[in-house]
PDB file of C-alpha atoms in Angstrom:
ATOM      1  CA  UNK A   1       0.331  -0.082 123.886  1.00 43.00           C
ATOM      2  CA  UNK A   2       2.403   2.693 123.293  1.00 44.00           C
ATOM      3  CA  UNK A   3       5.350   0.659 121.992  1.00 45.00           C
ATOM      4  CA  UNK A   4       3.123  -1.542 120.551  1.00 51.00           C
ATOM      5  CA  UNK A   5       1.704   1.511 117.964  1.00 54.00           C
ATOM      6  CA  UNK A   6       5.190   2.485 117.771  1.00 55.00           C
ATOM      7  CA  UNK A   7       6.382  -0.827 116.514  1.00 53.00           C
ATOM      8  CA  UNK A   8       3.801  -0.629 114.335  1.00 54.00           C
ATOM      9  CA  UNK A   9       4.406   2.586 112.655  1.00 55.00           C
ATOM     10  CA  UNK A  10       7.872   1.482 112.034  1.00 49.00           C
ATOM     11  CA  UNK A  11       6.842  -1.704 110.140  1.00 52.00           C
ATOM     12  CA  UNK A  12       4.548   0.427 108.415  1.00 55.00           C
ATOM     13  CA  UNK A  13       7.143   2.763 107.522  1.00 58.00           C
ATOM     14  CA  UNK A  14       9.653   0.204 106.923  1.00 57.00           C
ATOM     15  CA  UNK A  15       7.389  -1.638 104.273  1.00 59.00           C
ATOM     16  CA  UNK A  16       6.596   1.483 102.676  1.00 61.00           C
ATOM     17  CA  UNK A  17       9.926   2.791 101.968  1.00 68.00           C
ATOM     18  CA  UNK A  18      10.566  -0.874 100.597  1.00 64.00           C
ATOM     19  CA  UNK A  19       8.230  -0.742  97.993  1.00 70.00           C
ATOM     20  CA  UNK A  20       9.346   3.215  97.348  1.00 67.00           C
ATOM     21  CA  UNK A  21      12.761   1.306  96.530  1.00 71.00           C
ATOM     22  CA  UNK A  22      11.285  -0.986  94.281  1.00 70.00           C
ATOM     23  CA  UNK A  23       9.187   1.556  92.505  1.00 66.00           C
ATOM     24  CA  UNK A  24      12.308   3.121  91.915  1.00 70.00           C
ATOM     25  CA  UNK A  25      14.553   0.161  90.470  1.00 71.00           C
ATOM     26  CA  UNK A  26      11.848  -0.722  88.538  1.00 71.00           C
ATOM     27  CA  UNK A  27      11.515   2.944  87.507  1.00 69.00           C
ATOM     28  CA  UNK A  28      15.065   2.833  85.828  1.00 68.00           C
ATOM     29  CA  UNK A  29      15.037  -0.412  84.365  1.00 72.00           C
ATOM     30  CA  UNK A  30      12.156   0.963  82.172  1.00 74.00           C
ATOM     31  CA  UNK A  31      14.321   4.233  81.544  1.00 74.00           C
ATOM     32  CA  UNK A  32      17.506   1.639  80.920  1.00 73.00           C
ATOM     33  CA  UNK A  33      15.446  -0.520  78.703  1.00 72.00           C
ATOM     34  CA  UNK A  34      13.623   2.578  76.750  1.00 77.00           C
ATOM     35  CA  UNK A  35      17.353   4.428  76.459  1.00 74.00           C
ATOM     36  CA  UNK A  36      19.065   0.901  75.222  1.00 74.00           C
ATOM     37  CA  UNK A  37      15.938   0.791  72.733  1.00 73.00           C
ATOM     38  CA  UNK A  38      16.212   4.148  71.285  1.00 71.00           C
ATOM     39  CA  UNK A  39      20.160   3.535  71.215  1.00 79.00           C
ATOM     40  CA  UNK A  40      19.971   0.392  69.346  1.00 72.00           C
ATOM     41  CA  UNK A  41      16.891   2.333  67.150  1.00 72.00           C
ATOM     42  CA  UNK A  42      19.170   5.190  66.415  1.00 75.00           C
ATOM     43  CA  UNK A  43      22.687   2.509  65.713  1.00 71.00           C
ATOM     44  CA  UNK A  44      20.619   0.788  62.968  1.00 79.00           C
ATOM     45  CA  UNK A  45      19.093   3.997  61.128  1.00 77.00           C
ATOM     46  CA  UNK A  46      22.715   5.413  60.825  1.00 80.00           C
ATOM     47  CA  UNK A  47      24.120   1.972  59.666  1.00 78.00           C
ATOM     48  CA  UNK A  48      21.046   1.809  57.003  1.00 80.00           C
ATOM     49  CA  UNK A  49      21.732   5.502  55.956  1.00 86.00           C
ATOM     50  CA  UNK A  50      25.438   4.292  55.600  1.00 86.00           C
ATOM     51  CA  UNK A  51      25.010   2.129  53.558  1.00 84.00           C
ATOM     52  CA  UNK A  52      22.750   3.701  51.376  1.00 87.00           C
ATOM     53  CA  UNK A  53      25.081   6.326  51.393  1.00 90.00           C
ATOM     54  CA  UNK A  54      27.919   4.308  50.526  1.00 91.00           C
ATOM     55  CA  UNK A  55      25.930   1.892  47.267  1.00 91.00           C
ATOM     56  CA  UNK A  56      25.239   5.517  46.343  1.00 91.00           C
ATOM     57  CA  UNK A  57      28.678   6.961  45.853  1.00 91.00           C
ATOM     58  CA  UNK A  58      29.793   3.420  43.530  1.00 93.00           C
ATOM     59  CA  UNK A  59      30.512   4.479  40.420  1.00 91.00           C
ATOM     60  CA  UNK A  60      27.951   3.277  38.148  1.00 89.00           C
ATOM     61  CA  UNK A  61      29.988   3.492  34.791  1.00 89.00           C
ATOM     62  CA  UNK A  62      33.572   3.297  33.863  1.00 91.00           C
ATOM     63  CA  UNK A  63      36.009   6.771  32.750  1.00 93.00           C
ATOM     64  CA  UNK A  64      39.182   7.461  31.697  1.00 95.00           C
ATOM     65  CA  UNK A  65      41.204   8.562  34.755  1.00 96.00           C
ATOM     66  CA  UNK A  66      41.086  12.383  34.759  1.00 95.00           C
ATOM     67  CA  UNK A  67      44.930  12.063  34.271  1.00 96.00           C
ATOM     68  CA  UNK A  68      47.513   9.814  34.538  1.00 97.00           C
ATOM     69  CA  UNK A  69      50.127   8.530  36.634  1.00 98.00           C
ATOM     70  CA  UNK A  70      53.683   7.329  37.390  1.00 98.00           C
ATOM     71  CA  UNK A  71      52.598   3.751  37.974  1.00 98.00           C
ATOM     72  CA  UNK A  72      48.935   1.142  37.991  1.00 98.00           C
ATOM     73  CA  UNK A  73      47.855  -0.880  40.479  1.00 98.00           C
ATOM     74  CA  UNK A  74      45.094  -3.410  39.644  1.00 98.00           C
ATOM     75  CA  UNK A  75      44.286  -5.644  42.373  1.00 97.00           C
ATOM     76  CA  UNK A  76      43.157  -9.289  41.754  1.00 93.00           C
ATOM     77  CA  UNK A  77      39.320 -10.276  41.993  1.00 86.00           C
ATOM     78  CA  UNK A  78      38.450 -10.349  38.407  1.00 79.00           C
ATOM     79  CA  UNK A  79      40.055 -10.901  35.053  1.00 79.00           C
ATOM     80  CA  UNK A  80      37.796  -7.290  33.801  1.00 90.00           C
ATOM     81  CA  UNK A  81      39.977  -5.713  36.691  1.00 93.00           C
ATOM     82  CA  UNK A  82      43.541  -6.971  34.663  1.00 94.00           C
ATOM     83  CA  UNK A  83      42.411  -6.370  31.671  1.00 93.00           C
ATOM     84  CA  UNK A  84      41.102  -2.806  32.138  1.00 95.00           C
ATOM     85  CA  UNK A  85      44.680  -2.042  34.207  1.00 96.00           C
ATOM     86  CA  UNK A  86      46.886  -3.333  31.208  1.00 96.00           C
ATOM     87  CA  UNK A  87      44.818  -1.714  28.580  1.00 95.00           C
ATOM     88  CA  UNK A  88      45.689   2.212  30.425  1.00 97.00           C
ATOM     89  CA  UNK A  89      49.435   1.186  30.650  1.00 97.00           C
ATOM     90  CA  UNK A  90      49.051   0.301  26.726  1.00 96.00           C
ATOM     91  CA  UNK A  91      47.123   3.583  26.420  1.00 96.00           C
ATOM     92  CA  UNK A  92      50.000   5.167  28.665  1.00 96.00           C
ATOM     93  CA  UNK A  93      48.083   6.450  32.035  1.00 97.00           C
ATOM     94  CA  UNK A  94      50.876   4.508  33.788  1.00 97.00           C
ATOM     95  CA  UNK A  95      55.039   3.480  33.076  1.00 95.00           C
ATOM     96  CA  UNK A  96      54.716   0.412  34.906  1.00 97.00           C
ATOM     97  CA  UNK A  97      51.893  -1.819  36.365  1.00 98.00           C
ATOM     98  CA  UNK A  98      51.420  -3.771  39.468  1.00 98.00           C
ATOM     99  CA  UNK A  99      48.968  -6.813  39.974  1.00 97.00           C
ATOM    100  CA  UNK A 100      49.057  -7.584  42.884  1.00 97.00           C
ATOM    101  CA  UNK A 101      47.050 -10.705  44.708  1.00 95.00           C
ATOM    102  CA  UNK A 102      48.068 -13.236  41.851  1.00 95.00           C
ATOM    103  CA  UNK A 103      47.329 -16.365  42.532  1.00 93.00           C
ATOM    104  CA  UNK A 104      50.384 -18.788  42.839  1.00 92.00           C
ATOM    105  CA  UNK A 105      49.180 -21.278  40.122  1.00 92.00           C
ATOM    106  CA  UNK A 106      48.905 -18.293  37.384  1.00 92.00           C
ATOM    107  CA  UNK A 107      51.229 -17.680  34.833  1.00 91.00           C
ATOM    108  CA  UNK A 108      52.722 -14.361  33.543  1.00 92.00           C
ATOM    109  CA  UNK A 109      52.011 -16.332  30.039  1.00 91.00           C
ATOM    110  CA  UNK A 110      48.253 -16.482  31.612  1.00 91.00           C
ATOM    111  CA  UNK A 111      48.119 -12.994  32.663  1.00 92.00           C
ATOM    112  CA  UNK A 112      49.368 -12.064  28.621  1.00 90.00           C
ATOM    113  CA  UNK A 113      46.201 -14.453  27.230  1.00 89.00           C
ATOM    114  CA  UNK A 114      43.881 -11.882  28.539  1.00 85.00           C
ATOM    115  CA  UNK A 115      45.019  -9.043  26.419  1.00 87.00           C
ATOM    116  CA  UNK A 116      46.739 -10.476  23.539  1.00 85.00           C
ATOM    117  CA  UNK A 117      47.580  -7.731  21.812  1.00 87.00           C
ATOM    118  CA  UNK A 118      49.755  -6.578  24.953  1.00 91.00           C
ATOM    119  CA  UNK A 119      51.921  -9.448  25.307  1.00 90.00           C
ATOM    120  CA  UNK A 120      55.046  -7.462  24.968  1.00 92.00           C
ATOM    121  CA  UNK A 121      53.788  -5.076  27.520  1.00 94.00           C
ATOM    122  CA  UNK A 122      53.078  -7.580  29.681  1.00 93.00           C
ATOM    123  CA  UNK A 123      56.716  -9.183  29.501  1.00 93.00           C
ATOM    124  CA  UNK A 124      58.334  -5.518  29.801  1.00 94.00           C
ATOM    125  CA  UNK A 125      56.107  -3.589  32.185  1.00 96.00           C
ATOM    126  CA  UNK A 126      53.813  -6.065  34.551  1.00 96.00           C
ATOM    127  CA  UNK A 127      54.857  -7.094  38.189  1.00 97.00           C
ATOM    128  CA  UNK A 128      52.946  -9.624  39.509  1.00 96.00           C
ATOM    129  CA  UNK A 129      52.852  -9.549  43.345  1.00 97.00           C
ATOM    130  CA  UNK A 130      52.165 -13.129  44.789  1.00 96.00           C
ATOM    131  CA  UNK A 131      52.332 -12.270  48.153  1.00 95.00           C
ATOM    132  CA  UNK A 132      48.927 -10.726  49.056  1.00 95.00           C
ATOM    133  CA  UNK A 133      46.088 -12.152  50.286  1.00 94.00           C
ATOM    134  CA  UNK A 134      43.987  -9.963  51.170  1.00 95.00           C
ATOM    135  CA  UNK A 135      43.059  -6.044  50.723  1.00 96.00           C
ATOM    136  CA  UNK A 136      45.337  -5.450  53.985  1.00 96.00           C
ATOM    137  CA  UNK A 137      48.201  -7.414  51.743  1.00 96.00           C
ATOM    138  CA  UNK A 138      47.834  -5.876  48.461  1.00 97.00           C
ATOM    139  CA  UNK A 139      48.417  -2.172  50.216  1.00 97.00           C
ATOM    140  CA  UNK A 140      51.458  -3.702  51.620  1.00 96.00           C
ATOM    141  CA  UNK A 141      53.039  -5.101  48.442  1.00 97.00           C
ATOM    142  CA  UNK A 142      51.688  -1.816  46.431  1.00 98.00           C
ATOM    143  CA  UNK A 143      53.654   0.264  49.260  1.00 97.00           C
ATOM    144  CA  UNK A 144      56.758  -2.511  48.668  1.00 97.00           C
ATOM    145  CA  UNK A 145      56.663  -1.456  45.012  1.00 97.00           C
ATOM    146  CA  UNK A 146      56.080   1.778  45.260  1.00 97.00           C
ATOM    147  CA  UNK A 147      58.996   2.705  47.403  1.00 96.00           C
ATOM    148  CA  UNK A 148      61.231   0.098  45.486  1.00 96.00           C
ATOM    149  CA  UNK A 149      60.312   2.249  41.882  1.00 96.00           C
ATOM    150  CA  UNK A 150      59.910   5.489  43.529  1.00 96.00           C
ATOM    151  CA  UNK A 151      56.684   6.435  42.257  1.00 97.00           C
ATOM    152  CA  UNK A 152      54.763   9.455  43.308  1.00 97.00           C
ATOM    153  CA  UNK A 153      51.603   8.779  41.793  1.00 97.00           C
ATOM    154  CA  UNK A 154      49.414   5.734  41.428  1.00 98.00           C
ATOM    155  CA  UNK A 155      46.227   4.806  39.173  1.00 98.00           C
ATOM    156  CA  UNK A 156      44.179   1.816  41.365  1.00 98.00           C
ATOM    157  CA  UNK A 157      42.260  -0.199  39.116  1.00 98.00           C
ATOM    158  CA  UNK A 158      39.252  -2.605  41.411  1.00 97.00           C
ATOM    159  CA  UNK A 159      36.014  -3.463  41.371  1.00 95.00           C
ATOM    160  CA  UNK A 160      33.794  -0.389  42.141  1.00 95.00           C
ATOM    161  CA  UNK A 161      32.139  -1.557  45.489  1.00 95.00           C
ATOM    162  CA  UNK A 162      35.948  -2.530  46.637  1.00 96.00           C
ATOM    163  CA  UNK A 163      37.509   0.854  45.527  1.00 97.00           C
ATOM    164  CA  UNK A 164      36.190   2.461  49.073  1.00 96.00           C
ATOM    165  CA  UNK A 165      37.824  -0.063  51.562  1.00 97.00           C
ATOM    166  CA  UNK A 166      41.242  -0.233  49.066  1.00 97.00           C
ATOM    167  CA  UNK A 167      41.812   3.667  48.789  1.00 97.00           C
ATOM    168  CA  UNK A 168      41.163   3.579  52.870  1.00 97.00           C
ATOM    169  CA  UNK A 169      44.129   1.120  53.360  1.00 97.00           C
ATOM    170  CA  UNK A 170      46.433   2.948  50.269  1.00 97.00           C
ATOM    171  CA  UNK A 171      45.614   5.822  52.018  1.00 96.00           C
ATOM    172  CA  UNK A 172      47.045   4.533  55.168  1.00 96.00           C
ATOM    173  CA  UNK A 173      49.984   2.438  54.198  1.00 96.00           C
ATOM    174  CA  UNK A 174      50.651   5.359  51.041  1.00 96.00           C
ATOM    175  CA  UNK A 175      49.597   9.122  52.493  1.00 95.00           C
ATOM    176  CA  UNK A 176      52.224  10.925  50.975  1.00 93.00           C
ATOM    177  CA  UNK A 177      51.394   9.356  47.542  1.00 96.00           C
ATOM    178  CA  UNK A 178      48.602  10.435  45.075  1.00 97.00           C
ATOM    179  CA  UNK A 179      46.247   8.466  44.174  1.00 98.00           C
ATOM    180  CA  UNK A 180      43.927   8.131  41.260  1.00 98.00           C
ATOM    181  CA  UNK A 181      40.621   5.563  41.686  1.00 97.00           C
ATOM    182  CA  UNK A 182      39.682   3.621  38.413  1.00 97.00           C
ATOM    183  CA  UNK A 183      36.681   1.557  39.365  1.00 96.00           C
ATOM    184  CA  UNK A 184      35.418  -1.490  37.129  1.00 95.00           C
ATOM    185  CA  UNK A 185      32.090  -1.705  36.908  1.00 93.00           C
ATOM    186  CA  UNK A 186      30.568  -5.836  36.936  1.00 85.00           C
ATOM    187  CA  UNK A 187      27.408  -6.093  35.441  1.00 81.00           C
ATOM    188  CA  UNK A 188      26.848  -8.358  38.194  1.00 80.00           C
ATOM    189  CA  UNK A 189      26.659  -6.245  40.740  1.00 85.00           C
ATOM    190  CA  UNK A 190      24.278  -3.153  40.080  1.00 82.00           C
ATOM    191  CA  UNK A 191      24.628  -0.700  42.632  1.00 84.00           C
ATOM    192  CA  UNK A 192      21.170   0.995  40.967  1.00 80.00           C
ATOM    193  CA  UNK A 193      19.500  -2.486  41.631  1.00 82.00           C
ATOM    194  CA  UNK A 194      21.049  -4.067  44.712  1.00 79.00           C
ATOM    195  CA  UNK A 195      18.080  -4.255  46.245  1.00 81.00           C
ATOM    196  CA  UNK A 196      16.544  -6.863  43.413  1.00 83.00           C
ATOM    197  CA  UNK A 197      19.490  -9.043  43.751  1.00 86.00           C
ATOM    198  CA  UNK A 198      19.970 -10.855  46.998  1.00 89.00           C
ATOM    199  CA  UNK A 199      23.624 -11.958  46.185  1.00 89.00           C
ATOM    200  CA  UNK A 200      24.138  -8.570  45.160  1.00 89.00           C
ATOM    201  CA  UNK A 201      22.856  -7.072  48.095  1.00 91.00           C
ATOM    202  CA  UNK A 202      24.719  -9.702  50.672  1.00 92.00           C
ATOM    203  CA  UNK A 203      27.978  -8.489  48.690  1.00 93.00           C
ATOM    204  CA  UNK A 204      27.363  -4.557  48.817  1.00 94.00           C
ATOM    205  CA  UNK A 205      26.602  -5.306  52.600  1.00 94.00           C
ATOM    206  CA  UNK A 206      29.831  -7.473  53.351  1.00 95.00           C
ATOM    207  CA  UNK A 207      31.558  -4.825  51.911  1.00 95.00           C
ATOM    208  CA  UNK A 208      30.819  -1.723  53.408  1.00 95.00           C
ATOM    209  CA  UNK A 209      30.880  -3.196  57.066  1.00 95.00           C
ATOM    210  CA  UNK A 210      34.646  -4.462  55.983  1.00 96.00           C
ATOM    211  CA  UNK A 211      34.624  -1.135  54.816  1.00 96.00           C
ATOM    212  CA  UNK A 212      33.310   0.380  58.178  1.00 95.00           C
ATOM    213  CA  UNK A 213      36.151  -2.041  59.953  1.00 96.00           C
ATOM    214  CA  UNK A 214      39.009  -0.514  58.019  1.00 96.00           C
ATOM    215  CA  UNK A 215      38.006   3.142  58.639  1.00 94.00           C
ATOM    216  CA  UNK A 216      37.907   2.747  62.389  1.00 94.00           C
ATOM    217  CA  UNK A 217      41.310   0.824  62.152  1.00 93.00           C
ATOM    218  CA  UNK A 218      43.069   3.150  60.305  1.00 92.00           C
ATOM    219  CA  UNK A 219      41.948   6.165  61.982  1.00 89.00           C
ATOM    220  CA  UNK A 220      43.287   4.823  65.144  1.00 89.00           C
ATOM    221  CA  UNK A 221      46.132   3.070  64.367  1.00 82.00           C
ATOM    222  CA  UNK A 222      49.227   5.064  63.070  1.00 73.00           C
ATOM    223  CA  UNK A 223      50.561   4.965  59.452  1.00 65.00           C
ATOM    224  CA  UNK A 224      53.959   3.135  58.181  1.00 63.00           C
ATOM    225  CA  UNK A 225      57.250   4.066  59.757  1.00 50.00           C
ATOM    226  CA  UNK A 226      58.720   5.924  56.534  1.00 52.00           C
ATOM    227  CA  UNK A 227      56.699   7.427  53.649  1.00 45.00           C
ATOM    228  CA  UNK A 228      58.362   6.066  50.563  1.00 41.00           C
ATOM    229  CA  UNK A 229      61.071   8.117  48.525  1.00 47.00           C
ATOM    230  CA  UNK A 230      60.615   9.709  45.347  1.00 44.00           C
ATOM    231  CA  UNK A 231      63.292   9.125  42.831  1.00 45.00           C
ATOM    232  CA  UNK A 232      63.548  10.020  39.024  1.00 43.00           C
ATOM    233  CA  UNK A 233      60.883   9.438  37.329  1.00 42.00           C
ATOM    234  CA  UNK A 234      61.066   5.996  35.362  1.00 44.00           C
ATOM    235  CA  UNK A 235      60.610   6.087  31.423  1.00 45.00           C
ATOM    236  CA  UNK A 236      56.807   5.862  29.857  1.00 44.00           C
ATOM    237  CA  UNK A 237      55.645   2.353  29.542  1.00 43.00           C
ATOM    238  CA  UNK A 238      55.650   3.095  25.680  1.00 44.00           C
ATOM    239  CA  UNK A 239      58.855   4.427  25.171  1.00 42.00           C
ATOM    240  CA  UNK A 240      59.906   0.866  26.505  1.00 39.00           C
ATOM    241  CA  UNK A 241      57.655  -0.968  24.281  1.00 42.00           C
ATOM    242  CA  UNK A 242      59.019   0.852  21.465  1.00 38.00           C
ATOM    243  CA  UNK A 243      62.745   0.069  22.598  1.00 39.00           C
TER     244      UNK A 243
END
């Protein structure tokens, strides 16, 4: 009888600490799932506050550039975009101009159409980069340019909710190089408004999480072997046009 209430008390014991053990598991699965929760709670509110934050800083209307520049880059996306880019090298923010992004199929006489009255600007003073593809490109070919001309200062002319993700990868491929935003402003995309325009909003949001994407990379990732050289300055754009 003895080892009988012995056994016992060791079952007992046994089963006890069993469900202690459970208790316990199931204890921090609830302090797993309520952690992952408020984790996942906390992610979204600071990717909402981004992007509110970043629709915020867009520019909502066009300026002069506070000064100008050695050289204009206008990346593709938008005939507004070329047009506003070869307008300040008429207007003399810039000696030279860079478009870069072109698609194969357009013309230098095509790029002239859209500002008429520039057409001999155009033929002494526009590159057209047909390389590029994509943002990641166009930094590439500006950085190609830039360290074939030797320019020390840029003017980037894009759309206002791409300006953020294209200074991030000038920045990168160009540190040494400064650089003065000119964002176009589309009616189309109202960064007041976004929220009353779906297509608007699904483009503001593409964009900043690209944007997001590029930040990360090019924080961790290291910058271009060489920064460019600087070299003599290259005449105004309208001192050629007058030659």
């Amino acid at each position: 009888m003895i080892v009988q209430g012995g056994a016992g008390r060791l079952v007992h014991g046994g089963l006890h600490e069993a469900r202690e053990m459970r208790e316990e598991r199931s204890g921090l699965f609830r302090r797993l799932a309520i952690a992952g929760a408020a984790c996942v709670g906390l992610g979204t509110a600071a990717a909402v506050a981004g992007f509110v934050g970043f629709v915020w800083s867009l520019d909502r209307v066009e300026r002069d550039p506070p000064v100008s520049a050695d050289a204009i880059v206008a990346l593709t996306g938008g005939a507004q975009r070329i047009g506003d880019a070869i307008e300040l090298l008429a207007r003399g923010f810039g000696h030279r101009l860079l478009i870069t992004g072109v698609n194969e199929r357009t013309s230098r006489e095509e790029i002239a159409r859209l500002s008429p009255g520039q057409r001999r600007l155009v033929e002494c003073c526009v590159d057209l980069d047909y390389r590029a593809r994509n943002t990641v490109g166009n930094a590439e070919e500006t950085r190609r340019w830039v360290r074939e001309n030797g320019f020390g200062s840029l003017i980037v002319v894009t759309s206002n909710y791409h300006m953020p993700r294209t200074m991030a990868e000038l920045d990168h491929a160009l540190p040494q190089i400064r650089k003065v935003p000119h964002p176009v402003v589309s009616p189309a995309v109202d960064p007041a408004g976004w929220w009353s325009s779906p297509s608007a909003a699904r483009l503001l949001a593409s964009e900043y999480a690209k944007y997001v994407m590029v930040a990360i990379r090019t924080r961790l990732s290291s910058g271009p072997a060489a920064d460019p050289p600087v070299r003599e300055a290259v005449p105004r754009s309208d001192e050629l046009a007058r030659r």
